[in-house]
Amino acid sequence: MVGSLRMEFFCYHRDRPGSGALRDELLEEHWSYMDRYDAEMIARGPTFDRVTDIATGSVHIVDVPDPATARAFAFDEPNYQAGVYRDVMVRRWRNVLGRTMWDFPGGRDGGNRYLVLGLGSGEAADLVPPPQRDELIAYGPLLSDDGATWLGTAVLVRAPDPDAARAVLTRDRYAGIEVHDWEFGGRR
């Protein structure tokens, strides 16, 4: 459905500390739920702490009809319903690259992968990806539900380290930039 008249949404579920065992217990239920959205999925996968290899959250970028459907997707998710997540961000998003993560030329393995989340403040920035697009897995602005207000930028990128990943965004144009270790999600 990428490129359709539907709307794309970025969802980031942040794990509640100590919820790893519950997350593991619900893995098949989570995947089965996500399988229902296979045709709508642009990207998905866990964020994690590289040192401990403990999950810290889940990214899902979906192409659905409207904000209500996006919220239902995010809040009906089994891990959310069971209390794995401490909070959820749901923002309209624009797929600037026009592809899914499965179309990423670099494949699903190899190199370090990151979620870079720039939370906006003021005039829109980074609406166009940087010239070195080969390492971008997903890229787009975070927007208000009506698509009129820029709220930031969300990027999935392959980079040598967190600083190189952070450099994808213009540092002084954001109220804050978060960088999270990320990997391709879903069934192989």
XYZ file of N, CA and C in Angstrom:
564
model
N 0.794 -1.207 0.000
C 0.000 0.000 0.000
C 0.840 1.275 0.000
N 2.176 1.153 0.038
C 3.019 2.335 0.054
C 2.707 3.167 -1.179
N 2.552 4.480 -0.981
C 2.253 5.372 -2.074
C 0.756 5.504 -2.354
N -0.073 4.909 -1.543
C -1.516 4.979 -1.744
C -2.055 6.299 -1.209
N -3.369 6.458 -1.254
C -4.002 7.661 -0.731
C -4.237 7.561 0.767
N -3.746 6.520 1.379
C -3.878 6.349 2.820
C -2.863 7.237 3.528
N -2.765 7.112 4.833
C -1.844 7.933 5.615
C -0.810 7.035 6.276
N 0.401 7.524 6.351
C 1.476 6.778 7.000
C 1.653 7.307 8.416
N 1.896 6.366 9.344
C 2.070 6.726 10.750
C 3.294 6.041 11.327
N 4.009 6.791 12.154
C 5.151 6.292 12.895
C 4.682 6.016 14.319
N 4.907 4.792 14.790
C 4.540 4.406 16.156
C 5.794 3.931 16.872
N 6.039 4.492 18.040
C 7.174 4.043 18.842
C 6.674 3.710 20.232
N 6.714 2.432 20.549
C 6.336 1.919 21.867
C 7.616 1.799 22.693
N 7.686 2.502 23.827
C 8.857 2.422 24.710
C 8.574 1.418 25.824
N 9.502 0.490 26.034
C 9.311 -0.545 27.040
C 9.345 0.018 28.457
N 8.546 -0.593 29.294
C 8.573 -0.316 30.725
C 9.769 -1.084 31.290
N 10.595 -0.472 32.140
C 11.731 -1.192 32.727
C 11.259 -2.482 33.405
N 12.017 -3.549 33.202
C 11.705 -4.820 33.839
C 10.628 -5.634 33.147
N 10.221 -5.238 31.943
C 9.128 -5.951 31.272
C 9.621 -6.979 30.246
N 10.917 -7.263 30.238
C 11.494 -8.163 29.240
C 10.907 -9.565 29.250
N 10.684 -10.134 30.424
C 10.132 -11.492 30.500
C 8.718 -11.530 29.914
N 7.921 -10.512 30.208
C 6.568 -10.439 29.663
C 6.620 -10.273 28.147
N 7.531 -9.442 27.662
C 7.716 -9.246 26.213
C 8.039 -10.580 25.556
N 8.990 -11.321 26.137
C 9.372 -12.631 25.580
C 8.190 -13.597 25.557
N 7.405 -13.590 26.627
C 6.242 -14.473 26.739
C 5.203 -14.186 25.650
N 5.112 -12.909 25.251
C 4.094 -12.489 24.283
C 4.602 -12.416 22.842
N 5.817 -12.888 22.581
C 6.418 -12.714 21.262
C 5.543 -13.260 20.131
N 5.062 -14.480 20.252
C 4.256 -15.053 19.177
C 2.937 -14.290 19.020
N 2.336 -13.879 20.117
C 1.093 -13.103 20.050
C 1.341 -11.750 19.357
N 2.465 -11.119 19.687
C 2.847 -9.853 19.054
C 3.028 -10.050 17.546
N 3.793 -11.066 17.161
C 4.030 -11.312 15.739
C 2.731 -11.643 15.003
N 1.878 -12.422 15.605
C 0.599 -12.756 14.970
C -0.235 -11.496 14.751
N -0.232 -10.606 15.727
C -0.939 -9.333 15.583
C -0.352 -8.532 14.421
N 0.973 -8.447 14.366
C 1.634 -7.691 13.296
C 1.401 -8.333 11.929
N 1.294 -9.655 11.877
C 1.028 -10.341 10.610
C -0.270 -9.832 9.975
N -1.225 -9.427 10.798
C -2.493 -8.905 10.279
C -2.301 -7.590 9.524
N -1.180 -6.907 9.784
C -0.886 -5.614 9.156
C 0.260 -5.722 8.145
N 0.548 -6.921 7.701
C 1.681 -7.148 6.810
C 1.642 -6.244 5.577
N 0.500 -6.123 4.941
C 0.385 -5.313 3.720
C 0.536 -3.811 4.000
N 0.268 -3.396 5.235
C 0.326 -1.980 5.595
C 1.678 -1.571 6.183
N 2.544 -2.531 6.461
C 3.783 -2.272 7.178
C 4.859 -1.688 6.256
N 5.431 -0.570 6.674
C 6.542 0.066 5.966
C 7.853 -0.324 6.637
N 7.860 -0.369 7.959
C 9.049 -0.777 8.712
C 8.616 -1.212 10.106
N 9.449 -2.073 10.704
C 9.182 -2.521 12.066
C 10.448 -3.094 12.660
N 10.499 -3.081 13.977
C 11.630 -3.709 14.641
C 11.870 -3.140 16.018
N 12.587 -3.899 16.848
C 12.840 -3.472 18.217
C 14.014 -2.503 18.323
N 13.931 -1.629 19.319
C 15.105 -0.887 19.769
C 15.626 -1.650 20.975
N 16.913 -1.519 21.236
C 17.503 -2.280 22.328
C 18.753 -1.593 22.845
N 19.173 -2.009 24.020
C 20.412 -1.546 24.623
C 21.519 -2.450 24.094
N 22.453 -1.894 23.338
C 23.495 -2.694 22.697
C 24.381 -3.415 23.721
N 24.598 -2.836 24.889
C 25.453 -3.453 25.903
C 24.772 -4.663 26.528
N 23.510 -4.512 26.931
C 22.805 -5.606 27.619
C 21.979 -6.463 26.672
N 21.743 -5.978 25.454
C 20.895 -6.639 24.451
C 19.447 -6.766 24.932
N 19.048 -5.892 25.849
C 17.675 -5.877 26.357
C 16.845 -4.918 25.508
N 15.652 -5.368 25.104
C 14.756 -4.525 24.309
C 14.365 -3.284 25.109
N 14.300 -2.152 24.396
C 13.894 -0.886 25.012
C 12.635 -0.312 24.370
N 12.202 -0.907 23.254
C 11.021 -0.399 22.577
C 10.780 -1.113 21.261
N 9.746 -0.656 20.549
C 9.384 -1.215 19.250
C 8.948 -0.108 18.307
N 9.473 -0.138 17.088
C 9.113 0.807 16.036
C 8.186 0.095 15.058
N 7.113 0.767 14.681
C 6.219 0.281 13.625
C 5.819 1.484 12.788
N 6.048 1.392 11.479
C 5.608 2.444 10.559
C 4.590 1.788 9.640
N 3.366 2.310 9.670
C 2.266 1.681 8.950
C 1.546 2.679 8.053
N 0.930 2.133 7.010
C 0.132 2.905 6.065
C -1.322 2.487 6.272
N -2.081 3.336 6.957
C -3.466 3.009 7.325
C -4.390 4.168 6.916
N -5.713 3.960 6.977
C -6.640 4.977 6.458
C -6.667 6.312 7.191
N -6.440 6.323 8.514
C -6.663 7.570 9.248
C -6.047 7.491 10.645
N -6.024 8.627 11.369
C -5.444 8.641 12.717
C -6.120 7.667 13.688
N -7.421 7.496 13.595
C -8.117 6.568 14.501
C -7.632 5.137 14.294
N -7.435 4.738 13.053
C -6.939 3.398 12.761
C -5.506 3.241 13.267
N -4.697 4.281 13.120
C -3.317 4.231 13.619
C -3.291 4.065 15.132
N -4.149 4.787 15.830
C -4.199 4.672 17.294
C -4.707 3.293 17.713
N -5.698 2.779 17.018
C -6.195 1.437 17.320
C -5.086 0.419 17.109
N -4.336 0.542 16.012
C -3.194 -0.340 15.760
C -2.219 -0.299 16.935
N -1.850 0.898 17.360
C -0.844 1.063 18.414
C -1.333 0.588 19.783
N -2.571 0.882 20.122
C -3.050 0.611 21.479
C -3.737 -0.740 21.646
N -4.104 -1.395 20.552
C -4.646 -2.756 20.633
C -3.540 -3.802 20.591
N -2.315 -3.392 20.348
C -1.166 -4.289 20.240
C -1.019 -5.089 21.541
N -0.805 -6.395 21.477
C -0.777 -7.253 22.676
C 0.218 -6.825 23.745
N 1.411 -6.394 23.360
C 2.382 -5.964 24.375
C 1.890 -4.725 25.120
N 1.255 -3.810 24.390
C 0.704 -2.625 25.048
C -0.410 -3.036 26.006
N -1.304 -3.875 25.531
C -2.438 -4.317 26.352
C -1.974 -5.035 27.625
N -0.849 -5.746 27.554
C -0.348 -6.516 28.703
C 0.539 -5.699 29.639
N 0.912 -4.481 29.236
C 1.721 -3.643 30.112
C 3.214 -3.668 29.847
N 3.654 -4.180 28.690
C 5.080 -4.182 28.359
C 5.586 -2.759 28.170
N 4.759 -1.893 27.578
C 5.210 -0.553 27.216
C 4.830 0.478 28.279
N 5.707 1.454 28.466
C 5.434 2.545 29.405
C 4.759 3.714 28.716
N 5.030 3.901 27.413
C 4.349 4.953 26.664
C 4.428 4.652 25.176
N 3.608 5.369 24.417
C 3.509 5.159 22.979
C 3.451 6.517 22.289
N 4.259 6.671 21.239
C 4.197 7.854 20.386
C 3.559 7.434 19.064
N 2.508 8.113 18.669
C 1.872 7.871 17.366
C 1.828 9.217 16.648
N 2.537 9.307 15.517
C 2.577 10.542 14.750
C 2.399 10.222 13.268
N 1.682 11.088 12.605
C 1.625 10.970 11.152
C 3.054 11.130 10.635
N 3.340 10.461 9.541
C 4.702 10.399 8.999
C 4.606 10.405 7.485
N 5.609 10.885 6.815
C 5.621 10.857 5.342
C 6.823 10.051 4.877
N 6.561 9.031 4.086
C 7.587 8.121 3.574
C 8.329 8.785 2.419
N 9.332 9.589 2.751
C 10.060 10.356 1.755
C 10.794 9.440 0.767
N 11.260 8.290 1.234
C 11.993 7.368 0.351
C 11.060 6.567 -0.551
N 9.776 6.474 -0.180
C 8.802 5.777 -1.011
C 8.990 4.271 -1.082
N 9.557 3.689 -0.038
C 9.782 2.238 -0.042
C 9.604 1.690 1.370
N 9.619 0.369 1.463
C 9.574 -0.284 2.768
C 10.992 -0.664 3.184
N 11.139 -1.095 4.434
C 12.467 -1.513 4.899
C 12.947 -2.748 4.136
N 12.026 -3.550 3.635
C 12.390 -4.756 2.897
C 12.981 -4.415 1.531
N 12.770 -3.179 1.073
C 13.338 -2.715 -0.186
C 14.705 -2.060 0.006
N 15.165 -1.934 1.250
C 16.456 -1.311 1.543
C 17.557 -2.104 0.841
N 18.346 -1.454 -0.021
C 19.360 -2.165 -0.789
C 20.415 -2.874 0.074
N 20.613 -2.404 1.301
C 21.619 -3.006 2.184
C 21.173 -4.282 2.868
N 19.919 -4.691 2.673
C 19.426 -5.924 3.286
C 19.140 -5.781 4.770
N 18.713 -6.876 5.384
C 18.300 -6.823 6.780
C 19.434 -7.086 7.762
N 20.568 -7.542 7.291
C 21.696 -7.856 8.169
C 22.928 -7.039 7.787
N 23.858 -6.956 8.707
C 25.127 -6.289 8.442
C 25.132 -4.835 8.867
N 26.121 -4.467 9.651
C 26.266 -3.091 10.105
C 25.363 -2.758 11.281
N 25.602 -1.627 11.860
C 24.795 -1.145 12.976
C 23.603 -0.376 12.428
N 22.440 -0.610 13.024
C 21.201 0.052 12.603
C 20.687 0.901 13.766
N 20.111 2.047 13.434
C 19.644 2.975 14.465
C 18.298 3.587 14.098
N 17.532 3.895 15.145
C 16.391 4.790 15.052
C 16.905 6.151 15.499
N 16.742 7.162 14.654
C 17.087 8.539 15.012
C 15.772 9.301 15.034
N 15.474 9.869 16.182
C 14.206 10.540 16.398
C 14.483 11.987 16.797
N 14.207 12.915 15.884
C 14.393 14.335 16.158
C 13.049 14.964 16.465
N 12.910 15.504 17.660
C 11.656 16.133 18.061
C 11.733 17.615 17.749
N 10.802 18.065 16.936
C 10.865 19.400 16.363
C 10.481 20.518 17.291
N 10.983 21.675 16.924
C 10.666 22.901 17.628
C 10.860 24.033 16.640
N 9.764 24.608 16.172
C 9.890 25.723 15.231
C 9.711 25.308 13.789
N 10.473 25.968 12.918
C 10.351 25.765 11.479
C 10.819 24.366 11.079
N 10.142 23.791 10.100
C 10.461 22.444 9.628
C 11.903 22.344 9.153
N 12.506 21.181 9.406
C 13.888 20.913 8.999
C 13.967 19.507 8.416
N 14.986 19.281 7.630
C 15.303 17.949 7.103
C 14.126 17.290 6.387
N 13.376 18.074 5.625
C 12.256 17.516 4.859
C 12.747 16.676 3.681
N 13.966 16.952 3.254
C 14.599 16.211 2.164
C 15.758 15.425 2.765
N 15.893 14.147 2.416
C 16.989 13.361 2.988
C 18.353 13.892 2.557
N 19.384 13.585 3.339
C 20.731 14.020 2.968
C 21.172 13.331 1.671
N 22.180 13.901 1.005
C 22.622 13.338 -0.278
C 23.081 11.875 -0.191
N 23.658 11.456 0.911
C 24.115 10.082 1.071
C 22.943 9.212 1.512
N 22.090 8.822 0.570
C 20.852 8.096 0.872
C 21.045 6.593 0.984
N 22.195 6.066 0.570
C 22.393 4.622 0.501
C 22.225 3.918 1.842
N 22.446 4.619 2.936
C 22.371 4.000 4.254
C 21.027 4.239 4.936
N 20.132 4.972 4.280
C 18.817 5.252 4.857
C 17.865 4.079 4.611
N 17.273 3.590 5.668
C 16.321 2.484 5.580
C 14.900 3.044 5.480
N 14.604 4.049 6.290
C 13.322 4.761 6.267
C 13.609 6.195 6.705
N 12.878 7.145 6.123
C 13.148 8.557 6.405
C 11.870 9.351 6.172
N 11.542 10.216 7.133
C 10.395 11.077 6.905
C 10.084 11.995 8.067
N 9.327 13.053 7.777
C 8.925 13.984 8.823
C 7.799 13.418 9.686
N 7.811 13.781 10.950
C 6.708 13.525 11.871
C 5.776 14.725 11.777
N 4.485 14.446 11.659
C 3.521 15.511 11.399
C 2.326 15.428 12.349
N 1.592 16.516 12.447
C 0.328 16.501 13.185
C -0.655 15.609 12.428
N -1.746 15.230 13.081
C -2.733 14.334 12.451
C -3.242 14.856 11.113
N -3.383 16.172 10.980
C -3.882 16.730 9.714
C -2.768 16.937 8.689
N -1.515 16.630 9.071
C -0.389 16.743 8.159
C 0.120 18.156 7.956
N -0.462 19.134 8.653
C -0.125 20.537 8.422
C 1.064 21.039 9.247
N 1.324 20.420 10.394
C 2.361 20.920 11.295
C 3.491 19.906 11.420
N 4.709 20.370 11.198
C 5.905 19.558 11.345
C 6.230 19.412 12.832
N 6.432 18.175 13.285
C 6.719 17.905 14.691
C 8.100 17.288 14.901
N 8.777 16.965 13.816
C 10.101 16.363 13.925
C 10.398 15.466 12.737
N 11.371 14.577 12.919
C 11.799 13.671 11.861
C 12.141 12.323 12.477
N 11.747 11.246 11.809
C 12.098 9.892 12.245
C 12.853 9.198 11.115
N 13.982 8.589 11.475
C 14.864 7.964 10.502
C 15.301 6.599 11.019
N 15.325 5.617 10.140
C 15.990 4.347 10.396
C 17.196 4.338 9.464
N 18.391 4.117 10.028
C 19.610 4.280 9.251
C 20.656 3.245 9.648
N 21.467 2.836 8.682
C 22.651 2.026 8.970
C 23.814 2.995 9.060
N 24.566 2.918 10.164
C 25.671 3.849 10.395
C 26.746 3.161 11.239
N 27.971 3.643 11.174
C 29.038 3.006 11.939
C 28.881 3.135 13.460
N 28.235 4.230 13.917
C 28.093 4.451 15.355
C 26.964 5.454 15.607
N 26.564 5.620 16.875
C 25.453 6.539 17.181
C 25.698 7.983 16.741
N 26.944 8.464 16.836
C 27.220 9.844 16.420
C 27.009 10.029 14.918
N 27.435 9.051 14.129
C 27.220 9.124 12.678
C 25.728 9.063 12.362
N 24.985 8.256 13.104
C 23.532 8.185 12.910
C 22.887 9.523 13.239
N 23.263 10.121 14.362
C 22.715 11.416 14.791
C 22.984 12.499 13.744
N 24.128 12.416 13.059
C 24.529 13.437 12.087
C 23.630 13.465 10.855
N 22.731 12.494 10.695
C 21.781 12.506 9.586
C 20.852 13.715 9.703
N 20.573 14.142 10.933
C 19.685 15.288 11.173
C 20.495 16.533 11.502
N 19.938 17.695 11.181
C 20.563 18.976 11.474
C 20.399 19.264 12.968
N 21.472 19.132 13.708
C 21.448 19.149 15.177
C 20.733 20.365 15.772
N 21.013 21.552 15.321
C 20.476 22.753 15.975
C 19.041 23.088 15.569
N 18.386 22.221 14.802
C 17.011 22.464 14.370
C 15.981 21.687 15.176
N 16.434 20.977 16.214
C 15.550 20.117 17.003
C 15.649 20.462 18.483
N 14.540 20.295 19.176
C 14.543 20.462 20.633
C 15.354 19.331 21.271
N 15.387 18.183 20.630
C 16.172 17.047 21.104
C 16.258 15.982 20.029
N 17.362 15.244 20.028
C 17.546 14.135 19.100
C 17.896 12.900 19.914
N 17.107 11.837 19.729
C 17.353 10.559 20.387
C 17.928 9.596 19.357
N 18.867 8.767 19.791
C 19.415 7.714 18.937
C 19.284 6.404 19.700
N 18.633 5.425 19.066
C 18.404 4.115 19.686
C 18.935 3.022 18.761
N 19.616 2.045 19.324
C 19.977 0.867 18.546
C 18.695 0.206 18.078
N 18.672 -0.259 16.830
C 17.459 -0.803 16.220
C 17.851 -1.950 15.306
N 16.946 -2.879 15.132
C 17.170 -3.936 14.140
C 15.866 -4.261 13.429
N 16.001 -4.840 12.222
C 14.831 -5.275 11.469
C 14.015 -6.226 12.322
N 12.708 -6.058 12.313
C 11.834 -6.919 13.091
C 11.015 -7.854 12.222
N 10.231 -8.649 12.890
C 9.335 -9.564 12.211
C 9.947 -10.923 11.992
N 9.165 -11.747 11.383
C 9.604 -13.114 11.100
C 10.597 -13.099 9.949
N 11.513 -14.015 9.974
C 12.491 -14.124 8.871
C 11.904 -14.934 7.752
